XYZ file of C-alpha atoms in Angstrom:
554
model
C 0.000 0.000 0.000
C 1.260 3.491 -0.881
C 2.367 5.539 2.102
C 5.468 7.640 1.278
C 5.257 9.756 -1.876
C 8.087 11.683 -3.555
C 6.979 14.967 -5.141
C 9.468 16.438 -7.623
C 9.191 20.232 -7.768
C 7.605 22.839 -5.464
C 5.913 24.956 -8.107
C 2.118 25.320 -8.396
C 1.705 21.647 -9.358
C 4.013 20.451 -6.594
C 2.266 22.467 -3.888
C -1.166 21.114 -4.809
C 0.289 17.587 -4.989
C 1.686 17.870 -1.459
C -1.670 19.108 -0.179
C -3.635 16.387 -1.985
C -1.384 13.686 -0.537
C -1.867 15.067 2.962
C -5.643 15.101 2.490
C -5.568 11.371 1.753
C -3.311 10.556 4.708
C -0.178 9.998 2.593
C 3.319 11.189 3.554
C 4.748 13.475 0.862
C 8.393 14.501 0.628
C 8.960 17.243 -1.945
C 12.366 17.817 -3.564
C 12.940 21.322 -4.932
C 16.146 22.357 -6.712
C 15.898 26.046 -5.805
C 15.782 27.767 -2.426
C 12.096 28.708 -2.612
C 8.645 27.618 -3.741
C 6.890 28.913 -6.851
C 8.657 27.191 -9.733
C 8.173 29.324 -12.844
C 6.801 32.184 -10.742
C 9.941 32.621 -8.628
C 11.758 35.463 -10.398
C 15.554 35.280 -10.621
C 17.774 38.075 -11.912
C 19.840 35.516 -13.835
C 18.304 32.507 -15.555
C 19.468 29.205 -14.100
C 20.114 26.147 -16.315
C 17.324 23.551 -16.488
C 14.915 25.822 -14.621
C 11.975 27.879 -15.843
C 12.644 31.596 -16.161
C 10.472 34.717 -16.342
C 11.057 38.402 -17.051
C 10.816 41.224 -14.548
C 7.573 42.741 -15.809
C 5.649 39.487 -16.333
C 1.959 39.681 -15.437
C -0.250 36.602 -15.723
C -2.884 36.656 -18.466
C -5.399 34.556 -16.486
C -7.597 36.430 -14.002
C -7.226 35.645 -10.315
C -10.652 34.004 -9.901
C -9.833 31.585 -12.718
C -6.339 30.649 -11.548
C -6.668 30.121 -7.803
C -6.829 26.802 -6.007
C -10.333 25.493 -5.444
C -10.522 25.876 -1.667
C -8.308 28.932 -1.183
C -9.491 32.111 -2.988
C -6.905 34.740 -3.816
C -7.270 37.762 -1.485
C -9.969 40.142 -2.684
C -7.661 43.177 -2.754
C -5.193 41.522 -5.147
C -5.459 42.818 -8.756
C -7.339 40.682 -11.249
C -4.277 40.170 -13.444
C -1.364 39.739 -11.082
C 2.323 40.548 -11.383
C 4.531 37.517 -10.764
C 5.479 38.844 -7.323
C 1.817 38.755 -6.238
C 1.406 35.224 -7.570
C 4.372 34.131 -5.462
C 2.814 35.845 -2.436
C -0.357 33.844 -3.032
C 1.609 30.601 -3.163
C 3.236 31.508 0.161
C -0.178 32.138 1.735
C -1.409 28.797 0.385
C 1.664 26.891 1.589
C 1.528 28.470 5.034
C -2.236 27.980 5.449
C -2.071 24.268 4.652
C 1.327 23.770 6.361
C 3.091 22.516 3.241
C 6.581 23.953 3.772
C 7.572 21.369 6.365
C 7.336 18.698 3.645
C 9.744 20.413 1.209
C 13.514 19.831 0.971
C 14.972 22.851 -0.796
C 18.168 22.975 -2.864
C 17.868 19.266 -3.521
C 18.163 17.999 -7.065
C 16.609 14.701 -8.172
C 19.238 12.805 -10.167
C 17.300 9.657 -10.987
C 14.029 7.829 -10.377
C 14.191 4.087 -11.007
C 11.967 1.106 -10.304
C 13.132 -1.058 -7.414
C 14.232 -4.622 -8.268
C 11.048 -5.919 -6.629
C 8.794 -3.366 -8.433
C 6.562 -6.141 -9.822
C 5.600 -6.956 -6.241
C 6.019 -3.673 -4.340
C 5.525 -0.935 -6.946
C 8.284 1.033 -5.182
C 10.818 3.483 -6.587
C 14.413 4.365 -5.753
C 14.977 8.115 -5.864
C 18.539 9.456 -5.936
C 18.977 13.079 -4.857
C 21.884 15.497 -4.518
C 21.972 18.363 -2.027
C 23.700 21.744 -2.426
C 26.948 20.332 -1.014
C 26.970 17.691 -3.725
C 26.168 14.845 -1.349
C 24.150 12.041 -2.866
C 21.348 10.292 -1.029
C 19.162 7.307 -1.935
C 15.523 7.037 -0.901
C 12.796 4.453 -1.272
C 9.282 5.694 -2.010
C 6.007 3.908 -2.541
C 5.021 6.365 -5.275
C 6.325 9.388 -7.212
C 4.621 12.521 -8.553
C 6.582 14.461 -11.192
C 5.831 18.207 -11.136
C 8.810 19.570 -13.072
C 6.825 21.503 -15.695
C 7.673 22.097 -19.341
C 9.345 25.525 -19.535
C 12.882 24.573 -18.531
C 14.562 23.655 -21.831
C 14.582 26.536 -24.385
C 14.113 25.561 -28.026
C 16.680 27.371 -30.198
C 16.216 26.177 -33.818
C 19.349 27.871 -35.142
C 19.741 25.328 -37.936
C 16.447 26.554 -39.417
C 17.925 30.014 -40.023
C 20.726 29.920 -42.616
C 23.448 32.459 -41.984
C 22.739 32.874 -38.276
C 26.415 32.173 -37.596
C 27.269 35.317 -39.584
C 24.994 37.546 -37.497
C 26.976 40.388 -36.003
C 24.626 41.296 -33.171
C 23.253 39.613 -30.060
C 21.177 36.417 -30.196
C 19.257 34.984 -27.232
C 16.115 33.029 -26.331
C 13.141 34.598 -24.571
C 14.085 32.341 -21.621
C 17.072 34.699 -21.081
C 15.071 37.900 -21.362
C 14.711 39.866 -18.129
C 13.868 43.372 -19.305
C 14.487 46.035 -21.976
C 17.359 47.772 -20.197
C 19.993 46.706 -22.773
C 17.773 47.312 -25.796
C 17.700 51.126 -25.901
C 18.014 52.409 -29.459
C 18.362 48.920 -30.914
C 16.832 47.395 -34.014
C 15.282 44.119 -32.898
C 13.822 41.077 -34.628
C 11.662 38.840 -32.429
C 11.153 35.392 -33.967
C 7.847 33.930 -32.782
C 4.511 35.506 -31.879
C 3.373 33.503 -28.873
C 2.614 35.191 -25.566
C 6.289 35.665 -24.700
C 7.158 36.976 -28.166
C 4.266 39.430 -28.034
C 5.181 40.653 -24.541
C 8.853 41.135 -25.431
C 8.000 42.940 -28.670
C 5.660 45.346 -26.871
C 7.968 46.058 -23.943
C 11.143 46.460 -25.987
C 9.384 48.748 -28.500
C 9.138 51.407 -25.784
C 12.914 51.888 -25.837
C 14.064 50.385 -29.150
C 14.538 52.209 -32.443
C 12.382 49.587 -34.184
C 10.966 46.148 -33.420
C 10.022 43.514 -35.988
C 8.042 40.381 -35.145
C 8.586 37.422 -37.471
C 5.868 34.780 -37.554
C 5.567 31.592 -39.551
C 1.857 30.996 -39.055
C 0.407 34.258 -37.693
C -1.822 34.416 -34.612
C -5.247 35.356 -33.330
C -4.804 38.060 -30.686
C -7.367 38.554 -27.924
C -7.581 41.078 -25.100
C -7.483 40.438 -21.371
C -10.024 43.231 -20.930
C -13.314 42.084 -22.449
C -16.798 43.582 -22.824
C -17.790 45.962 -20.012
C -14.229 45.741 -18.683
C -14.626 42.170 -17.439
C -11.649 39.818 -17.500
C -12.073 37.878 -20.730
C -11.981 34.458 -19.069
C -14.689 35.389 -16.548
C -16.841 36.578 -19.442
C -16.513 33.630 -21.819
C -15.189 30.632 -19.909
C -18.641 29.509 -18.794
C -20.557 26.247 -18.912
C -23.167 27.861 -21.123
C -20.495 28.667 -23.727
C -19.041 25.199 -23.255
C -22.452 23.651 -24.014
C -22.625 25.678 -27.233
C -19.266 24.212 -28.223
C -20.712 20.722 -27.791
C -23.814 21.476 -29.834
C -22.714 23.742 -32.690
C -20.376 22.915 -35.611
C -16.866 24.194 -34.951
C -16.865 26.133 -38.239
C -19.810 28.177 -36.987
C -18.046 28.894 -33.684
C -14.837 29.845 -35.506
C -16.796 32.232 -37.724
C -18.476 33.892 -34.733
C -15.246 34.216 -32.741
C -13.127 35.446 -35.631
C -15.702 38.066 -36.592
C -15.764 39.355 -33.032
C -11.971 39.617 -32.931
C -11.799 41.284 -36.332
C -14.402 43.822 -35.194
C -11.812 45.043 -32.660
C -8.918 45.036 -35.150
C -8.887 43.401 -38.543
C -6.257 40.668 -38.346
C -5.709 40.794 -42.107
C -5.083 44.536 -42.079
C -2.699 44.179 -39.133
C -0.796 41.327 -40.889
C -1.661 39.032 -37.986
C -4.183 36.706 -39.632
C -2.985 33.126 -39.104
C -3.236 30.083 -41.339
C -5.302 28.257 -38.705
C -8.821 28.852 -37.399
C -9.414 30.534 -34.039
C -10.133 27.467 -31.922
C -7.375 25.303 -33.444
C -4.682 26.847 -31.270
C -4.468 28.834 -28.050
C -4.543 32.525 -29.036
C -2.096 35.220 -28.028
C -3.427 37.305 -25.141
C -2.073 40.839 -25.477
C -3.952 44.127 -25.089
C -1.084 46.354 -26.253
C 0.254 44.625 -29.363
C -2.372 45.983 -31.825
C -1.700 49.529 -30.611
C 2.029 49.085 -31.112
C 1.401 47.775 -34.628
C -0.933 50.688 -35.377
C 1.695 53.185 -34.206
C 4.477 51.498 -36.190
C 6.548 50.661 -33.127
C 6.124 46.963 -33.977
C 6.127 45.689 -37.567
C 4.832 42.174 -38.307
C 6.903 40.221 -40.844
C 6.757 36.689 -42.307
C 9.184 33.905 -41.440
C 12.926 34.594 -41.684
C 14.496 33.062 -44.806
C 18.138 33.820 -44.034
C 20.490 36.125 -42.188
C 23.355 37.995 -43.861
C 25.616 39.669 -41.348
C 23.464 42.364 -39.770
C 20.668 41.997 -42.352
C 17.614 39.768 -41.951
C 15.911 38.503 -45.110
C 12.259 37.442 -44.861
C 10.380 34.918 -46.992
C 8.553 37.654 -48.902
C 11.931 38.990 -50.094
C 11.940 42.084 -47.859
C 15.135 42.905 -45.976
C 15.740 44.660 -42.664
C 19.250 46.063 -42.329
C 21.340 47.032 -39.313
C 19.671 44.560 -36.950
C 21.270 44.615 -33.485
C 19.339 41.871 -31.666
C 17.536 38.655 -32.601
C 15.267 37.178 -29.924
C 14.099 33.585 -30.327
C 10.633 33.313 -28.770
C 10.406 29.800 -30.156
C 9.057 27.796 -27.256
C 10.473 24.979 -25.182
C 11.448 21.355 -25.449
C 10.252 19.055 -22.704
C 12.257 16.370 -20.979
C 12.272 14.172 -17.883
C 15.993 13.362 -17.658
C 15.692 11.637 -14.273
C 13.099 9.095 -15.453
C 13.733 5.821 -17.337
C 13.107 6.414 -21.084
C 10.970 3.274 -21.203
C 8.450 4.846 -18.816
C 7.988 7.979 -20.937
C 6.935 6.366 -24.221
C 5.613 8.624 -26.981
C 2.280 8.783 -28.781
C 2.758 11.095 -31.730
C 4.441 14.255 -30.428
C 3.154 13.769 -26.894
C 4.201 11.625 -23.963
C 1.888 8.604 -23.796
C 0.143 9.314 -20.494
C -3.351 8.134 -19.604
C -5.433 11.320 -19.302
C -2.094 13.177 -19.381
C -1.149 11.793 -15.951
C -0.378 8.069 -15.674
C 2.076 5.994 -17.791
C -0.120 3.060 -18.879
C 2.706 0.542 -19.230
C 3.563 0.208 -15.523
C 2.512 -2.838 -13.522
C 1.543 -0.597 -10.622
C 0.069 2.940 -10.935
C 2.663 4.463 -8.610
C 4.113 7.101 -10.957
C 2.165 10.174 -12.057
C 2.950 13.379 -13.944
C 1.061 16.447 -12.710
C 0.908 19.830 -14.423
C 2.126 18.621 -17.808
C -0.860 19.964 -19.721
C -1.729 22.920 -21.962
C -5.134 24.600 -22.246
C -6.703 28.049 -22.491
C -6.728 28.298 -18.721
C -4.323 28.437 -15.794
C -2.197 25.441 -14.859
C -3.028 25.787 -11.148
C -6.600 24.422 -11.238
C -5.716 21.734 -13.779
C -2.729 20.529 -11.761
C -4.763 20.584 -8.561
C -7.483 18.456 -10.151
C -4.893 15.985 -11.408
C -3.244 15.849 -7.980
C -6.559 15.103 -6.237
C -7.109 12.190 -8.621
C -3.541 10.920 -8.258
C -3.709 10.908 -4.455
C -6.888 8.826 -4.520
C -5.366 6.354 -6.983
C -2.264 6.038 -4.782
C -4.470 5.557 -1.739
C -6.309 2.727 -3.500
C -9.649 4.556 -3.421
C -9.786 4.790 -7.196
C -8.595 2.134 -9.655
C -7.313 2.710 -13.154
C -8.589 0.635 -16.082
C -6.541 -2.142 -17.663
C -3.346 -1.432 -19.576
C -5.120 -2.228 -22.855
C -7.915 0.244 -22.134
C -5.481 2.987 -21.092
C -3.311 2.519 -24.213
C -6.403 2.756 -26.399
C -7.472 5.907 -24.555
C -4.042 7.473 -25.118
C -4.243 6.613 -28.814
C -7.711 8.165 -29.108
C -6.638 11.299 -27.215
C -3.685 11.727 -29.554
C -5.924 11.409 -32.617
C -8.425 13.886 -31.203
C -5.730 16.449 -30.414
C -4.192 16.148 -33.873
C -7.648 16.495 -35.425
C -8.827 19.486 -33.400
C -5.633 21.443 -32.686
C -2.399 22.551 -34.317
C -0.049 20.179 -32.490
C 3.729 20.138 -32.731
C 6.613 18.593 -30.842
C 6.751 21.801 -28.776
C 3.015 22.082 -28.043
C 1.680 18.517 -28.062
C -0.584 18.800 -25.041
C -3.536 21.034 -25.849
C -6.916 20.114 -24.368
C -10.196 21.913 -23.774
C -10.114 23.355 -20.257
C -13.696 22.629 -19.142
C -13.881 19.214 -20.821
C -10.640 18.114 -19.216
C -11.470 19.480 -15.769
C -14.881 17.785 -15.855
C -13.304 14.529 -17.015
C -10.812 14.339 -14.156
C -13.399 15.618 -11.655
C -15.614 12.769 -12.778
C -12.857 10.332 -11.861
C -13.003 11.438 -8.231
C -16.723 12.199 -7.988
C -16.311 15.985 -7.786
C -17.988 17.032 -11.033
C -20.983 19.315 -10.384
C -24.363 18.096 -11.668
C -26.370 20.790 -13.428
C -29.587 18.811 -13.278
C -29.227 18.161 -9.548
C -28.524 21.834 -8.885
C -31.490 22.839 -11.056
C -33.778 20.813 -8.801
C -32.158 21.464 -5.427
C -30.461 24.892 -5.566
C -31.632 27.082 -8.448
C -29.630 30.233 -7.490
C -26.434 28.162 -7.458
C -27.488 26.452 -10.696
C -27.610 29.856 -12.431
C -24.098 30.727 -11.264
C -22.656 27.344 -12.241
C -24.316 27.445 -15.671
C -23.934 31.113 -16.639
C -21.007 32.248 -14.485
C -17.311 31.535 -14.992
C -16.111 27.957 -14.532
C -14.029 28.789 -11.493
C -12.466 25.933 -9.558
C -14.807 26.335 -6.584
C -17.347 24.381 -8.619
C -15.244 21.267 -8.070
C -15.514 21.557 -4.286
C -19.317 21.516 -4.147
C -19.573 17.744 -3.878
C -17.617 14.529 -3.552
C -14.270 13.865 -1.830
C -12.634 17.087 -0.688
C -15.970 18.922 -0.546
C -15.427 22.421 0.865
C -18.154 24.104 2.893
C -17.101 27.512 1.573
C -17.418 26.606 -2.117
C -20.985 27.876 -2.597
C -20.186 31.213 -0.945
C -16.983 31.537 -2.996
C -18.984 31.092 -6.208
C -21.550 33.716 -5.217
C -18.868 36.252 -4.235
C -16.366 35.794 -7.063
C -17.455 39.026 -8.775
C -17.161 40.876 -5.460
C -13.508 39.847 -5.341
C -13.125 40.926 -8.961
C -14.607 44.370 -8.180
C -12.704 45.133 -4.995
C -9.298 46.178 -6.411
C -11.109 48.376 -8.974
C -13.031 50.399 -6.387
C -10.343 52.996 -5.858
C -12.659 56.034 -5.847
C -16.324 56.663 -5.113
C -18.532 56.942 -8.211
C -22.270 57.012 -8.768
C -23.657 53.501 -9.024
C -26.811 53.659 -11.124
C -29.411 50.965 -10.439
C -29.198 47.978 -12.748
C -25.734 48.687 -14.129
C -23.690 46.172 -12.162
C -21.802 43.532 -14.081
C -23.387 40.762 -12.027
C -26.813 42.155 -12.854
C -26.031 42.175 -16.566
C -24.580 38.696 -16.342
C -27.752 37.218 -14.859
C -30.443 39.175 -16.666
C -31.096 35.992 -18.612
C -34.578 34.736 -17.974
C -35.442 31.536 -16.132
C -36.691 30.212 -19.466
C -33.261 30.689 -21.078
C -31.527 28.946 -18.180
C -33.953 26.039 -18.286
C -33.585 25.816 -22.038
C -29.804 25.655 -21.793
C -29.928 22.922 -19.174
C -32.435 20.994 -21.254
C -30.170 21.290 -24.290
C -27.271 19.987 -22.239
C -29.335 17.067 -20.999
C -30.486 16.244 -24.535
C -26.892 16.384 -25.701
C -25.892 13.818 -23.084
C -28.996 11.645 -23.572
C -30.280 12.405 -27.094
C -33.323 10.651 -28.551
C -32.758 8.789 -31.790
C -33.680 11.660 -34.113
C -31.529 14.205 -32.275
C -28.659 11.704 -32.055
C -28.697 11.420 -35.827
C -28.695 15.214 -36.208
C -25.797 15.661 -33.777
C -23.833 12.963 -35.571
C -24.335 14.838 -38.846
C -23.225 18.135 -37.296
C -20.100 16.637 -35.760
C -18.924 15.447 -39.167
C -18.619 19.144 -40.038
C -16.309 19.880 -37.096
C -13.096 20.076 -39.124
């Protein structure tokens, strides 16, 4: 029986894994290479090898109500989009409240994780660690949770850029970027238009002579600030919207979403329009980039064809001369160097993990990967949900299916991802946030039931259906049920408002955001729930119609 659990990494996934183990009566020991918690969100002035790295100005693009742990709301006075220093403060509050620090061994590097000779019988692992003095230690654990993330190994595809060796200026990866201090008056080419590339282009354009952003595919760009000033995820990441995604053809949803984005700024006119549809890839979230393009501070260019000394030649034949800096915002490779290669088999570009957590080939389910997932949503709630499931599997309260069933599930997941998303070896993990959260919550019995709430608690039903899918919803029922979950759901907009109320203004009746959000009639709410129920349990005629519609979801 599992008792002692090794947790590798004390970032957001590691902290929730420690807590989940404690809730199930397990004994976690967390090994963290740095001197502090936080993982990616622990800012360092100098990037450290094999560790995630962030820049000084980084602010998260997920609002606080959508990124917090499910039974520990972020303080109401914290801003909705938090600077990395505030995120680290939140992690400290969380760790102190649940007494997690005593279970962490800092400045301890995990060198290897190997199955014990008697693994077939015991399911145990030998973990070899090294402390800051270089002393090696061997441990035996009943189970292991890997929480090392996937932003530690920068991808620098220099071989894809002929002539890069002749470049006369400075070349570095976004992983090394800390701020614009050394970029004053420079001519800069940023290769890549993901969130990091967009942030670096915007920030450096304030001091640079000129910034160019080179993109191979283009990107859909959305704003953090949505209609009525709401955080965009609180506005659109709702179960009602999720139900529409299950019922309507994806081409229709793409058309609606793309038209809304182009109404704010035409992506064709701004040279941003990508080759893929809106919901085939996670969009770039950047409120300032369109303004910088409009003012000429940032110029969008196609992919780089070659580099000649200080000149950069693009695929359309245009040339930018006197370039001083090239920044590679080209993503990250992922690796688990301490694990046996046989455990981390591949399925397409992705690691073959059952529901992105468990290697299906092991005789005993005593190894899990938590936080190795990518969705349009924060990693904190996803990792926490995974950790809750993992702890119950380790405890023996939840059993996994057979190896054959898990391998088939992995194969199907891989096919679905490749069909629905633009997947690559760098981003092989994309899933739908609500679908995935509901799936894992279903494994532990914590998925909220709309029909049950409709019958038993209609006010809560309205919030769960029409309000944001915040993680408190997964503490309403089942193992780990939290008595404060209902109140947290009802007050989430109060916590959103609080940091904005910095001066007294007239509050006209009927103009509150919450009032606008729930002006939907009872009939509309009942209709949505009925549609959801019919989707799950369709009669023969509707089943045929849905099957026909889904064939159009390409």
